mmCIF file of C-alpha atoms and ligand atoms in Angstrom:
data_model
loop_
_atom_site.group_PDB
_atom_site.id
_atom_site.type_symbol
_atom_site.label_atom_id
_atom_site.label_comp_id
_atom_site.label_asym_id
_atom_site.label_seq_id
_atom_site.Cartn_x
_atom_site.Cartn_y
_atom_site.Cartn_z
ATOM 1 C CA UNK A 1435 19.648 0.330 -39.551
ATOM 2 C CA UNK A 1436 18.935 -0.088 -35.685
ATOM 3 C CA UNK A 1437 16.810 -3.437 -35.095
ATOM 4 C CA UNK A 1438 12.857 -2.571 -34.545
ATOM 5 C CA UNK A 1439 9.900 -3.918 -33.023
ATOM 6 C CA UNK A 1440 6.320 -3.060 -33.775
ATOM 7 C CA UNK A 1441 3.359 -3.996 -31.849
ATOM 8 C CA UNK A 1442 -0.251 -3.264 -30.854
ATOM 9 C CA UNK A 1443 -3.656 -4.003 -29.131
ATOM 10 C CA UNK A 1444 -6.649 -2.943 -30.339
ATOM 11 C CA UNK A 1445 -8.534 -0.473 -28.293
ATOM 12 C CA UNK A 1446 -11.844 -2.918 -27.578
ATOM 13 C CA UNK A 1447 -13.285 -3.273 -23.946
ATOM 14 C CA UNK A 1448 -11.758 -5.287 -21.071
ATOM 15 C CA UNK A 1449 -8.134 -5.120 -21.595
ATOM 16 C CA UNK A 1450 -6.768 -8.320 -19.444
ATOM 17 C CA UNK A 1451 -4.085 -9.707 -17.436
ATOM 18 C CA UNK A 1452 -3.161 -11.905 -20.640
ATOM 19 C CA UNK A 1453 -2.779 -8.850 -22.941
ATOM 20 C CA UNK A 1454 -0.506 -7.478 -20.153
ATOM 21 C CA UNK A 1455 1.541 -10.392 -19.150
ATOM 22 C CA UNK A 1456 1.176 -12.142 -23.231
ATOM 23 C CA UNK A 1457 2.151 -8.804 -24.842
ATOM 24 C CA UNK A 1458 2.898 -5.308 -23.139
ATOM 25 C CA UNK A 1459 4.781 -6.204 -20.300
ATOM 26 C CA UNK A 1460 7.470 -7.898 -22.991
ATOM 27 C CA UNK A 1461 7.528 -4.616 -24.994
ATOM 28 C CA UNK A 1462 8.765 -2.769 -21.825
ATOM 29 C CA UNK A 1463 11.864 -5.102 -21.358
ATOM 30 C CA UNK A 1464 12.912 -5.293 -24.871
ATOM 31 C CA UNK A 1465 12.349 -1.086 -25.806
ATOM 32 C CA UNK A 1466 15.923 -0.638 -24.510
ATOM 33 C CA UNK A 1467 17.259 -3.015 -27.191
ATOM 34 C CA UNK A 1468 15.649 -2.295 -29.897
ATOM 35 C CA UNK A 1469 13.988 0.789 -31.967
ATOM 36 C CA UNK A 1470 10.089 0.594 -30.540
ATOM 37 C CA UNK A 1471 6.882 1.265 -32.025
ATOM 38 C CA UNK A 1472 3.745 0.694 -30.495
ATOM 39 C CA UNK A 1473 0.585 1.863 -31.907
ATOM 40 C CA UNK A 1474 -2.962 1.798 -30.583
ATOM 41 C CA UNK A 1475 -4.602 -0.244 -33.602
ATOM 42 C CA UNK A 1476 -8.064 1.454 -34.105
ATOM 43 C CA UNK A 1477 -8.770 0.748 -37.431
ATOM 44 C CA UNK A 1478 -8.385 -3.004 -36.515
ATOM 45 C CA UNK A 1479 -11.145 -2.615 -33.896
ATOM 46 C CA UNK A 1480 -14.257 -1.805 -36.190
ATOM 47 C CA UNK A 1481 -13.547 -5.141 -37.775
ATOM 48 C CA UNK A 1482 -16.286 -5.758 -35.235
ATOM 49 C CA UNK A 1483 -19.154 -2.966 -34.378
ATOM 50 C CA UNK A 1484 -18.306 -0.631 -32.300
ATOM 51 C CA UNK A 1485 -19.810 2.372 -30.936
ATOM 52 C CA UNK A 1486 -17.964 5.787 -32.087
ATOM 53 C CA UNK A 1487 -18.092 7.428 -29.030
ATOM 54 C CA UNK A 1488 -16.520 4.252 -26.834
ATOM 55 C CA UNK A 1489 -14.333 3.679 -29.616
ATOM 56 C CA UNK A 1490 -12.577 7.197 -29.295
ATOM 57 C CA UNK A 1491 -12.756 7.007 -25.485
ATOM 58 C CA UNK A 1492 -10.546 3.342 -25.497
ATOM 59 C CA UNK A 1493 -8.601 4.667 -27.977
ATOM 60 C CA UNK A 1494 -6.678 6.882 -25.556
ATOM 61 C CA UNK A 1495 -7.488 4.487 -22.821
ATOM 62 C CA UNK A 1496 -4.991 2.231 -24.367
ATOM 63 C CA UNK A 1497 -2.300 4.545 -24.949
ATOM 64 C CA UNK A 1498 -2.598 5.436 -21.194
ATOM 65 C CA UNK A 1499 -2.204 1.236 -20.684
ATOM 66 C CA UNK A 1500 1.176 1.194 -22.801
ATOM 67 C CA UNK A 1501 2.093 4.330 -20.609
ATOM 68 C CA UNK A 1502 0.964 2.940 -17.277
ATOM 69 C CA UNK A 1503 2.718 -0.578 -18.049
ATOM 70 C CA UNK A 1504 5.807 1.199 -18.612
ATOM 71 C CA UNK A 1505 6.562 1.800 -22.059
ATOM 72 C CA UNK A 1506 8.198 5.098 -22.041
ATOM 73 C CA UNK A 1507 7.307 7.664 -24.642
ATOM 74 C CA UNK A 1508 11.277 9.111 -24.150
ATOM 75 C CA UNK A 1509 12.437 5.693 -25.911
ATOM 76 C CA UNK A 1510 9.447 4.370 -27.755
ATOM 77 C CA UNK A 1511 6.792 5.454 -30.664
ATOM 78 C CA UNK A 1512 3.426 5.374 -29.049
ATOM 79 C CA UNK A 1513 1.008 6.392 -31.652
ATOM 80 C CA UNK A 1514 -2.970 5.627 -32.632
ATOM 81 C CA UNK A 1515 -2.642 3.579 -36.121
ATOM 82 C CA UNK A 1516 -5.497 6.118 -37.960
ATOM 83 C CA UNK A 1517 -3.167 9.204 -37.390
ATOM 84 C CA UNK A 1518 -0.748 7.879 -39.649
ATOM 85 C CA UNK A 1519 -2.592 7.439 -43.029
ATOM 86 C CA UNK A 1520 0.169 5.177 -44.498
ATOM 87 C CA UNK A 1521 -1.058 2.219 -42.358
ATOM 88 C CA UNK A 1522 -4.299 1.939 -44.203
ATOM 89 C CA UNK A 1523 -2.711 2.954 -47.717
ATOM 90 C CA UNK A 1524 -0.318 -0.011 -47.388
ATOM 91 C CA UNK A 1525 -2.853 -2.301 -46.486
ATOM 92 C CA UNK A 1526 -4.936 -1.461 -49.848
ATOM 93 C CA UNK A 1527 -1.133 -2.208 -51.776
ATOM 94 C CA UNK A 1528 -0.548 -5.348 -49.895
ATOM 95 C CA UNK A 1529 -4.400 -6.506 -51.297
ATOM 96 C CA UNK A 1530 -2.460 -6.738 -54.769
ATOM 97 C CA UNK A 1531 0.151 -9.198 -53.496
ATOM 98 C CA UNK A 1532 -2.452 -11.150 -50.735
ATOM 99 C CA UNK A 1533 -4.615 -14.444 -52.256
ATOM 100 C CA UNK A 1534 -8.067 -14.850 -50.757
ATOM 101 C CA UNK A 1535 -7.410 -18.106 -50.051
ATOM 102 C CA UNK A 1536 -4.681 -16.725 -47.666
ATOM 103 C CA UNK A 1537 -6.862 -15.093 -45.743
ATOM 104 C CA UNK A 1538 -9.808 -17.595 -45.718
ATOM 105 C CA UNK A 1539 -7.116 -19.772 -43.764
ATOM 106 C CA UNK A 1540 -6.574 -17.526 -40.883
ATOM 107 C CA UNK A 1541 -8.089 -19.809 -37.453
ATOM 108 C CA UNK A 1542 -8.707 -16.455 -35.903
ATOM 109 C CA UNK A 1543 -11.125 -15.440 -38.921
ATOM 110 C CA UNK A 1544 -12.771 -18.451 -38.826
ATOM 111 C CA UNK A 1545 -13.489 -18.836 -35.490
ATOM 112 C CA UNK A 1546 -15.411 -15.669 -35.547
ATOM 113 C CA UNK A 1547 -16.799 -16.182 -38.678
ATOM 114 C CA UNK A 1548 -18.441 -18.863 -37.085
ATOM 115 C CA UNK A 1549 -19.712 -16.851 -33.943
ATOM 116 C CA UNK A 1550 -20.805 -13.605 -36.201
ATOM 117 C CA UNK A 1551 -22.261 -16.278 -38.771
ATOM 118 C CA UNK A 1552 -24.843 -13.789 -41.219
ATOM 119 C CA UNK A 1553 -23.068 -10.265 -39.993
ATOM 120 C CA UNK A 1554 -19.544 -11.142 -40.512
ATOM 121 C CA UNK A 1555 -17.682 -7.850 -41.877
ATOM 122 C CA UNK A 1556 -15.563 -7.925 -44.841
ATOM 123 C CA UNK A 1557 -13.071 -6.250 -42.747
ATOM 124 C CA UNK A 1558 -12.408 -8.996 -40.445
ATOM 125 C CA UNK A 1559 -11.313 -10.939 -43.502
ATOM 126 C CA UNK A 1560 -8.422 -7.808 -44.365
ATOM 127 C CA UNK A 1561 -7.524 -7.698 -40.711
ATOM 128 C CA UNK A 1562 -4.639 -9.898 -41.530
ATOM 129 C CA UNK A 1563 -3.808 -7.467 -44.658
ATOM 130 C CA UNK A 1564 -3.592 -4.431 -42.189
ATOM 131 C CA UNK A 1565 -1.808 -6.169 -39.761
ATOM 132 C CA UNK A 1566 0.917 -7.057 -41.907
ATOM 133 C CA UNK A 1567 0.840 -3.123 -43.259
ATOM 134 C CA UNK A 1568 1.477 -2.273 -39.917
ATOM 135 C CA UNK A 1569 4.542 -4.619 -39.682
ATOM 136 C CA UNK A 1570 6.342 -3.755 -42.733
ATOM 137 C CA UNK A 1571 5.818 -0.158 -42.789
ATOM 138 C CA UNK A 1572 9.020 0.189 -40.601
ATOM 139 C CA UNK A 1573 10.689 -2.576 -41.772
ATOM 140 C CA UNK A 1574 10.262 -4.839 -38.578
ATOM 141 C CA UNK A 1575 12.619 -6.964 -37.230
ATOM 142 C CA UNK A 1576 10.687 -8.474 -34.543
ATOM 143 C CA UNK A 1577 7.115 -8.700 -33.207
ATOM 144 C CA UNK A 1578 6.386 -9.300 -29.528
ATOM 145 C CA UNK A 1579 2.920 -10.667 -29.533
ATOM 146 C CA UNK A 1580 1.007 -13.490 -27.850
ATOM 147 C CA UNK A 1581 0.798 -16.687 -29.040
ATOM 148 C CA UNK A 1582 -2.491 -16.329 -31.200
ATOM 149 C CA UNK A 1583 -0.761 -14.068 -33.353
ATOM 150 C CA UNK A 1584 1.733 -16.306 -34.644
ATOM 151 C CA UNK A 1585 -0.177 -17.172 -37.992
ATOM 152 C CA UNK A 1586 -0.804 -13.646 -38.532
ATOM 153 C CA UNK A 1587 3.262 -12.961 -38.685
ATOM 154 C CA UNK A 1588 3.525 -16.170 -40.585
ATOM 155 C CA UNK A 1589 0.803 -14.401 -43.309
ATOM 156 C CA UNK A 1590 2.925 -11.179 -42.870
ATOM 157 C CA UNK A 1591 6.258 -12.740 -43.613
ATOM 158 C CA UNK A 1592 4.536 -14.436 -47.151
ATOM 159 C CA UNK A 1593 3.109 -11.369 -48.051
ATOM 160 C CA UNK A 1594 6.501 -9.919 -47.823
ATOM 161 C CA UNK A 1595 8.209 -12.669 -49.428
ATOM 162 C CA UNK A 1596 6.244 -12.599 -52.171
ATOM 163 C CA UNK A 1597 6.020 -8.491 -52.455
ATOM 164 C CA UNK A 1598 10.119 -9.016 -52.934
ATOM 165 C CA UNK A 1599 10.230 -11.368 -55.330
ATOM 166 C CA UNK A 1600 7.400 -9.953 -57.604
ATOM 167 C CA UNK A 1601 8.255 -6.144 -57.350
ATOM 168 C CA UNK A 1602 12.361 -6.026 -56.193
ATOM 169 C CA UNK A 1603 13.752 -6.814 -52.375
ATOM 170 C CA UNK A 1604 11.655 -3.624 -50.429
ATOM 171 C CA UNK A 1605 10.438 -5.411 -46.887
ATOM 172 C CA UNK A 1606 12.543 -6.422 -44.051
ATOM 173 C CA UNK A 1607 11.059 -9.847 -43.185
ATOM 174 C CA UNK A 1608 9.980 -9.552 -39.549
ATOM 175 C CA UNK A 1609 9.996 -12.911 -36.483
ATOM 176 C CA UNK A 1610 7.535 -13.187 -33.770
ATOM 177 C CA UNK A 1611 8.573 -12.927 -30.441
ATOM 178 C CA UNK A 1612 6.147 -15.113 -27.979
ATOM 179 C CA UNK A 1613 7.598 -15.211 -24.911
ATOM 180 C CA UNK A 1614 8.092 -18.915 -23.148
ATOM 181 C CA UNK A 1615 6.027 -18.223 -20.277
ATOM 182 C CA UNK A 1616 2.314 -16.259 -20.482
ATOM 183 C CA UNK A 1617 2.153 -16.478 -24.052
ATOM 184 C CA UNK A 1618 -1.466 -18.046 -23.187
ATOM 185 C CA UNK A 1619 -3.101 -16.663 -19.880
ATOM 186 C CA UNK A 1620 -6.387 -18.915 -19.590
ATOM 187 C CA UNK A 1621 -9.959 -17.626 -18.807
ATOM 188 C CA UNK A 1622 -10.292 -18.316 -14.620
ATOM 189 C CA UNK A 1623 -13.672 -20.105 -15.298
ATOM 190 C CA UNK A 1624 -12.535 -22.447 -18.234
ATOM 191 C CA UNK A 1625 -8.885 -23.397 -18.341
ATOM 192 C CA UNK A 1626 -9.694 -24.533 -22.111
ATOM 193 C CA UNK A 1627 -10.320 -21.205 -23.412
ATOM 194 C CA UNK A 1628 -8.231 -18.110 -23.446
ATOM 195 C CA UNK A 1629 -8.711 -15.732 -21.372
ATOM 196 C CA UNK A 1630 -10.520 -13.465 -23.687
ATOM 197 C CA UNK A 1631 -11.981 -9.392 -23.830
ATOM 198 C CA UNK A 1632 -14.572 -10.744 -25.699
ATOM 199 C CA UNK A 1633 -15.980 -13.327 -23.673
ATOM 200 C CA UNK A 1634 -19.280 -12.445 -22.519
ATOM 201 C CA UNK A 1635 -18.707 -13.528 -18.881
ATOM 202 C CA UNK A 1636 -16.176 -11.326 -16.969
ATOM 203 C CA UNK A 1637 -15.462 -14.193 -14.323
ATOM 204 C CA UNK A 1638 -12.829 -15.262 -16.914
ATOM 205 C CA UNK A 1639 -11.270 -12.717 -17.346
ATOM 206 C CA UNK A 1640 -8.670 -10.043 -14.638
ATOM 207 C CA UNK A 1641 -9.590 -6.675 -16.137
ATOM 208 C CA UNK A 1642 -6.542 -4.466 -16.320
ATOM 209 C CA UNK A 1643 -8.441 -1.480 -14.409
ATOM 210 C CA UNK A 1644 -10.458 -4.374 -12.465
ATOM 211 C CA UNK A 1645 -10.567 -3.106 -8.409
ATOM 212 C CA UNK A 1646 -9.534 -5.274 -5.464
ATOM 213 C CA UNK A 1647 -12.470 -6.222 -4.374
ATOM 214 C CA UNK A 1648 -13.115 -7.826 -7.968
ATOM 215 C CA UNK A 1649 -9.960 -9.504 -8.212
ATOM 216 C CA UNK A 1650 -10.038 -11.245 -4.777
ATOM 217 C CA UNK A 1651 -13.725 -12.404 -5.955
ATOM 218 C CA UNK A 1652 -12.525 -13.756 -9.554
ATOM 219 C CA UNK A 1653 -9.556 -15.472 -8.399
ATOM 220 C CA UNK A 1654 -11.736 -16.973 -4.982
ATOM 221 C CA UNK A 1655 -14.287 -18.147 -7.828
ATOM 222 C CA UNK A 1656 -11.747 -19.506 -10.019
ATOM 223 C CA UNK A 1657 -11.669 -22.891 -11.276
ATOM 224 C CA UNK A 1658 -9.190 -25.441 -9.856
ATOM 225 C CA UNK A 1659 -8.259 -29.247 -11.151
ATOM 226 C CA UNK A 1660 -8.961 -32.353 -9.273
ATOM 227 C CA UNK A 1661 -6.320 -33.278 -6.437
ATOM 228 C CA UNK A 1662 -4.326 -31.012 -4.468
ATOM 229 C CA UNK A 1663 -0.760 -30.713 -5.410
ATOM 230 C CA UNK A 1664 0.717 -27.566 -6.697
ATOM 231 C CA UNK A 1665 2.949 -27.285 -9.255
ATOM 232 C CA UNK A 1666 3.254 -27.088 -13.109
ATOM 233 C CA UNK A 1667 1.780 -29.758 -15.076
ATOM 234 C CA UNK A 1668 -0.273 -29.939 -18.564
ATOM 235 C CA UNK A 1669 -2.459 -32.976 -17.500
ATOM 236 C CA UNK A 1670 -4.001 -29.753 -14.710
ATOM 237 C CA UNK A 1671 -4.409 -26.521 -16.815
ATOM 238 C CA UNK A 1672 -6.589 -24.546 -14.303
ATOM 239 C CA UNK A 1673 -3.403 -25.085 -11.523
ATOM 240 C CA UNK A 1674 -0.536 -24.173 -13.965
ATOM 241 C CA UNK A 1675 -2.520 -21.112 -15.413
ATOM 242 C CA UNK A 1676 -2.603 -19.853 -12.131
ATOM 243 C CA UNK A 1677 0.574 -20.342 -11.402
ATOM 244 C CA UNK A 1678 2.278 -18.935 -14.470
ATOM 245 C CA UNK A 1679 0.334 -15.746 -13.434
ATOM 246 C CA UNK A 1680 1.564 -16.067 -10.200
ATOM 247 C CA UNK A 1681 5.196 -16.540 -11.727
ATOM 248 C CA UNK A 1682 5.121 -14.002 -14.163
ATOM 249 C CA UNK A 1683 3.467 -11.308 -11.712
ATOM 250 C CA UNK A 1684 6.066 -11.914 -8.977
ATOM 251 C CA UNK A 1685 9.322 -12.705 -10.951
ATOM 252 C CA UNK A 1686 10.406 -15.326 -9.502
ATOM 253 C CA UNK A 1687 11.462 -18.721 -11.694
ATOM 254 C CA UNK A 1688 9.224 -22.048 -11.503
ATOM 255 C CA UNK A 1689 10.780 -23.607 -9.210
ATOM 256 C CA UNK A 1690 10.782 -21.130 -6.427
ATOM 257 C CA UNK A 1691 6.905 -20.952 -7.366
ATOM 258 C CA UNK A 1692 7.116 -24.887 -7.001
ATOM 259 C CA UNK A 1693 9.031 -24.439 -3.864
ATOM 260 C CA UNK A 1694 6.501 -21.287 -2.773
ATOM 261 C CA UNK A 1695 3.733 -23.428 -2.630
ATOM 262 C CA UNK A 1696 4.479 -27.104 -1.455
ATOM 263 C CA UNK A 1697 2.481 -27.953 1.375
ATOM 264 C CA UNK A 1698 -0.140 -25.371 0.802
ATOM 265 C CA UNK A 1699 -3.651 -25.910 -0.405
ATOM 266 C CA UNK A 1700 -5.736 -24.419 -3.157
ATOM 267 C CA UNK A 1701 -6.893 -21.594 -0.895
ATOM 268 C CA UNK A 1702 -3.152 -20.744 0.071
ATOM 269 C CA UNK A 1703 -2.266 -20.576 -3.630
ATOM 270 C CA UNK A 1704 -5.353 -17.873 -4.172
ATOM 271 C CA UNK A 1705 -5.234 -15.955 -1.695
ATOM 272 C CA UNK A 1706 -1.333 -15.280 -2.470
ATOM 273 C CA UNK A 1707 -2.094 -14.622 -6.494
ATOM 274 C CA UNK A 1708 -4.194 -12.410 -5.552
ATOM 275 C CA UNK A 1709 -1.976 -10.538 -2.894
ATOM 276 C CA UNK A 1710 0.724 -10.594 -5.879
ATOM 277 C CA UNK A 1711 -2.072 -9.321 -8.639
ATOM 278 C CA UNK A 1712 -3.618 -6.449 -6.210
ATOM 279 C CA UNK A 1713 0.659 -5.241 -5.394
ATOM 280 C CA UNK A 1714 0.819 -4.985 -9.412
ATOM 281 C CA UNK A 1715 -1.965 -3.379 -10.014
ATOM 282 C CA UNK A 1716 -2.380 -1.135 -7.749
ATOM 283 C CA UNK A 1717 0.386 1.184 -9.018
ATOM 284 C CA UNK A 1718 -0.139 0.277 -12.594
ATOM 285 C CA UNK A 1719 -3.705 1.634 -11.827
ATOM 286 C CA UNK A 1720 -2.387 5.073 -10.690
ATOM 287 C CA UNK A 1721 -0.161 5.554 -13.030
ATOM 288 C CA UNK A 1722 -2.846 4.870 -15.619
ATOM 289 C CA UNK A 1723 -5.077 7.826 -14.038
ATOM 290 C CA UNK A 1724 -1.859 10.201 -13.452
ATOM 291 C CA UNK A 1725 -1.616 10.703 -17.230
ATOM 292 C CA UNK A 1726 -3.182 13.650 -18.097
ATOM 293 C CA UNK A 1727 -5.241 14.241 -21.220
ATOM 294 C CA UNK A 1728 -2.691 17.222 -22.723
ATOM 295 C CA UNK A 1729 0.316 15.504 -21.738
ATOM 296 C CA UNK A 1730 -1.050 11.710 -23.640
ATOM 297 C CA UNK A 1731 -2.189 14.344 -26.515
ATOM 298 C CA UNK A 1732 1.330 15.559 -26.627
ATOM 299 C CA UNK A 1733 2.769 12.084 -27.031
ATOM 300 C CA UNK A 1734 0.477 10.522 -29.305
ATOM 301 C CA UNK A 1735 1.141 13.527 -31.546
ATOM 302 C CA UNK A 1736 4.806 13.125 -30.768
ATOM 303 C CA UNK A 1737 4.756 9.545 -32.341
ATOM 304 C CA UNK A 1738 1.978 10.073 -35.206
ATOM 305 C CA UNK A 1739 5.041 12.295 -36.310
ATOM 306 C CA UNK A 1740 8.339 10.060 -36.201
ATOM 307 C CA UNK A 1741 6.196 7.075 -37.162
ATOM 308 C CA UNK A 1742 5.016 9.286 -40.558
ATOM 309 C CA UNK A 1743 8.428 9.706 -41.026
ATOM 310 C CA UNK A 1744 9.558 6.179 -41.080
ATOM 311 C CA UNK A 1745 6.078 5.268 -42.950
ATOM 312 C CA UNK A 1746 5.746 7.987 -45.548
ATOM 313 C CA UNK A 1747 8.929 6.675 -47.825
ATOM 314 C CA UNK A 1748 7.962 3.016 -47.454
ATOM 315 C CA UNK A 1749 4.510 3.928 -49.125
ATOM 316 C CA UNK A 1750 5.873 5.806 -52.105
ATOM 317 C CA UNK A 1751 9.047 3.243 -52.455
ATOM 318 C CA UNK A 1752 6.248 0.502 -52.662
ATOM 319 C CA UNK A 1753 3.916 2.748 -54.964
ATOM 320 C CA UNK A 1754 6.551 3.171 -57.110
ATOM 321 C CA UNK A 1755 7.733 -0.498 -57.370
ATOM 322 C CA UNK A 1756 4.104 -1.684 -58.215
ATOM 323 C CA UNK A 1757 4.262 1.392 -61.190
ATOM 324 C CA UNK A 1758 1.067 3.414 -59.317
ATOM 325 C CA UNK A 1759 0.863 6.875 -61.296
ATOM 326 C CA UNK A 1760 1.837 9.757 -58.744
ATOM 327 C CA UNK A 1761 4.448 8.395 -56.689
HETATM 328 P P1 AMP B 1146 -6.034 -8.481 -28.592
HETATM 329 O O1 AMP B 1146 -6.743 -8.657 -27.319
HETATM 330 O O2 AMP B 1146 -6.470 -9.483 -29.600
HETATM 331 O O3 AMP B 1146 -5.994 -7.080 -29.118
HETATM 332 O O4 AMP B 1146 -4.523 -8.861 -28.267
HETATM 333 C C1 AMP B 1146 -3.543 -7.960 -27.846
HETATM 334 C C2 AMP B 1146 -2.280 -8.726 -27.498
HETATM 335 O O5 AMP B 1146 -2.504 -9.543 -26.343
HETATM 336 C C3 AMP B 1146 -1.807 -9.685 -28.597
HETATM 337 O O6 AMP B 1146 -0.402 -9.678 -28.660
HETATM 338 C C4 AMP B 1146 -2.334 -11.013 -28.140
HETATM 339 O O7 AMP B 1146 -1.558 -12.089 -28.642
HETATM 340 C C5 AMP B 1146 -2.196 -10.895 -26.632
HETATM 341 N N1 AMP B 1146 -3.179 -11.745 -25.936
HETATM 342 C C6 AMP B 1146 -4.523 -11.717 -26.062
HETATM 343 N N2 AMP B 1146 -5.115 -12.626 -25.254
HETATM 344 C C7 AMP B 1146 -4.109 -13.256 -24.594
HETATM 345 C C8 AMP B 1146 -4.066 -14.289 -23.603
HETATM 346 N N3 AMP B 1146 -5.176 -14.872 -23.129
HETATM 347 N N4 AMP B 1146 -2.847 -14.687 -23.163
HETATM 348 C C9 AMP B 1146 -1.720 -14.116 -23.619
HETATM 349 N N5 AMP B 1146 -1.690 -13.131 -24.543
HETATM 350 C C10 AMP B 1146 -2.864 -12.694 -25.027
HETATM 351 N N1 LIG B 1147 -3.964 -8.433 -34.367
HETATM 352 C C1 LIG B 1147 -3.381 -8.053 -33.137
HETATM 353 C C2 LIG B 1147 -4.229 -8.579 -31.980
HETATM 354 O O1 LIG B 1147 -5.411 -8.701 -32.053
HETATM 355 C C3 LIG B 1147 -3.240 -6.563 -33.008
HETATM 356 C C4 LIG B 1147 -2.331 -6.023 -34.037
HETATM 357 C C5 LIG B 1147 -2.664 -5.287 -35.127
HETATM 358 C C6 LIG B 1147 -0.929 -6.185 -34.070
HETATM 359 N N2 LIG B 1147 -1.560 -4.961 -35.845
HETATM 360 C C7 LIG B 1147 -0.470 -5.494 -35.222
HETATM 361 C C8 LIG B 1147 -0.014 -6.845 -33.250
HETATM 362 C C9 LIG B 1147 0.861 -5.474 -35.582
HETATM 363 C C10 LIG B 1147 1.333 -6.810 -33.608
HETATM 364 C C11 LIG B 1147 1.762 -6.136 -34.774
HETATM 365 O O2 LIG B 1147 -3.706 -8.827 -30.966
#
């Protein structure tokens, strides 16, 4: 069997530089090596309110993202995770292998546990459950996510383990693949906190469809470190955020960004991030409103189709393991 990857991103507001340069732009490089899937994950998204008629709208908005980041629709899967019915059916099989406690574990449950406090969705618990339906539905080899994901896989790969053992060897058990550099893009107004599409303040944050004008006004207002010299260093987060963007946007390794910048001040170092973030974005912006709507409805019905195929006999191999009636 070829060697897959699976990914996604749910389809909430303010899609960021970090999802890009944490997550998509690795799925572009590494389609051409391995079998690709990447789904818009909408049934993740109203782990959290969200209003129906946005919801649809992003939904497609996303798709255009993987589209206008590069993923190519000739090579990859690009589907929307509710078109292909398995995802959900999994999840609700994977419940009967998953222990509460599991799930009551996951940081990224309770650390918005704790901001949703009294309204807190039972969903948001699951998310893990689905997430790891997603993954094992086509027998996943690897998973190119950012760096808060890693538990998540961690979950996935026990759930699996323990699915194999109890019912006979069915899942492939899948890695996560967090790349070295921009696994963690920072929020420009708090190097502490990631940048973030939930984070009330959009100062933090480089929105993917974000204009010029707004970019040269985020990165201007960003937050620096004390002292003046520019290079990489963990003791000055704000600095070394910006440059890994800086790296990552323009290719080139650290030290040439070390090199790049020695001699020149804070305001030097800004103005040329955003010179290299406006050059990126600016065609990844009209690719992303080049797509027309019967061409992206053509793909995504393109992949809900080979990702049923792959996903259908999964579900009734794992039906039939765990002895449900019909399969
Ligand atoms: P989400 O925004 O939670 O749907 O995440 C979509 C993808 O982007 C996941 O693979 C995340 O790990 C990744 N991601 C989200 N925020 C960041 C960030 N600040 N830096 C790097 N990767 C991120
Ligand atoms: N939980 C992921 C996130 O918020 C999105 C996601 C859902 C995902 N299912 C997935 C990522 C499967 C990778 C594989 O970023």
């Amino acid at each position: 069997m070829p060697k897959r990857i699976f990914s996604g991103v749910q389809p909430t507001a303010n899609l960021h530089l970090g999802n890009y340069l944490g997550a998509i732009r690795n799925w572009v490089g590494l389609q051409h090596e391995y079998e690709s899937f990447f789904c818009v994950v909408n049934l993740h998204a109203i782990t959290a309110p969200q209003d129906p008629r946005e919801l649809a709208a992003r939904t497609r908005d996303v798709a255009r993202i993987y589209l206008a980041a590069g993923v190519d629709p000739q090579v990859s899967t690009i589907f929307v995770q509710s078109d292909v019915h398995e995802h959900a059916e999994l999840e609700w099989l994977l419940n009967g292998v998953t222990r509460l406690s599991e799930l009551e574990r996951m940081t990224q449950f309770k650390d918005k546990a704790k901001k949703q406090r009294e309204n807190v969705l039972a969903g948001l618990l699951m998310y893990p459950v689905l997430m790891a339906a997603d993954i094992l539905l086509y027998q996943t080899d690897l998973v190119p996510v950012g760096h808060d994901q890693k538990q998540h896989i961690e979950l996935t790969r026990d759930i699996a383990v323990r699915f194999n053992r109890d019912y006979g060897e069915t899942f492939r058990l899948p890695e996560p693949f967090i790349p070295k550099v921009g696994a963690k893009i920072m929020s420009l107004d708090d190097p502490s906190k990631k940048m973030s599409k939930s984070d009330e303040n959009p100062a933090g944050r480089i929105a993917l469809l974000d204009d010029a004008d707004t970019i040269r006004r985020k990165f201007k207002r960003a937050v620096t470190d004390s002292g003046t010299e520019i290079r990489f260093d963990e003791s000055r987060p704000a600095i070394t955020n910006l440059l890994s963007i800086y790296q990552l946007l323009t290719g080139k390794t650290a030290a040439e960004v070390e090199a790049n910048f020695e001699g020149k001040g804070y305001a030097q170092l800004k103005s040329e991030l955003t010179d290299a973030t406006i050059e990126f974005m600016r065609p990844f912006q009209e690719r992303f409103h080049s797509i027309g709507d019967e061409e992206l409805t053509r793909i995504l019905s393109d992949g809900r189709d080979r990702a049923r195929e792959i996903a259908r006999p999964i579900v009734r191999e794992v039906m039939k393991r765990m002895g449900i009636a019909g399969a």
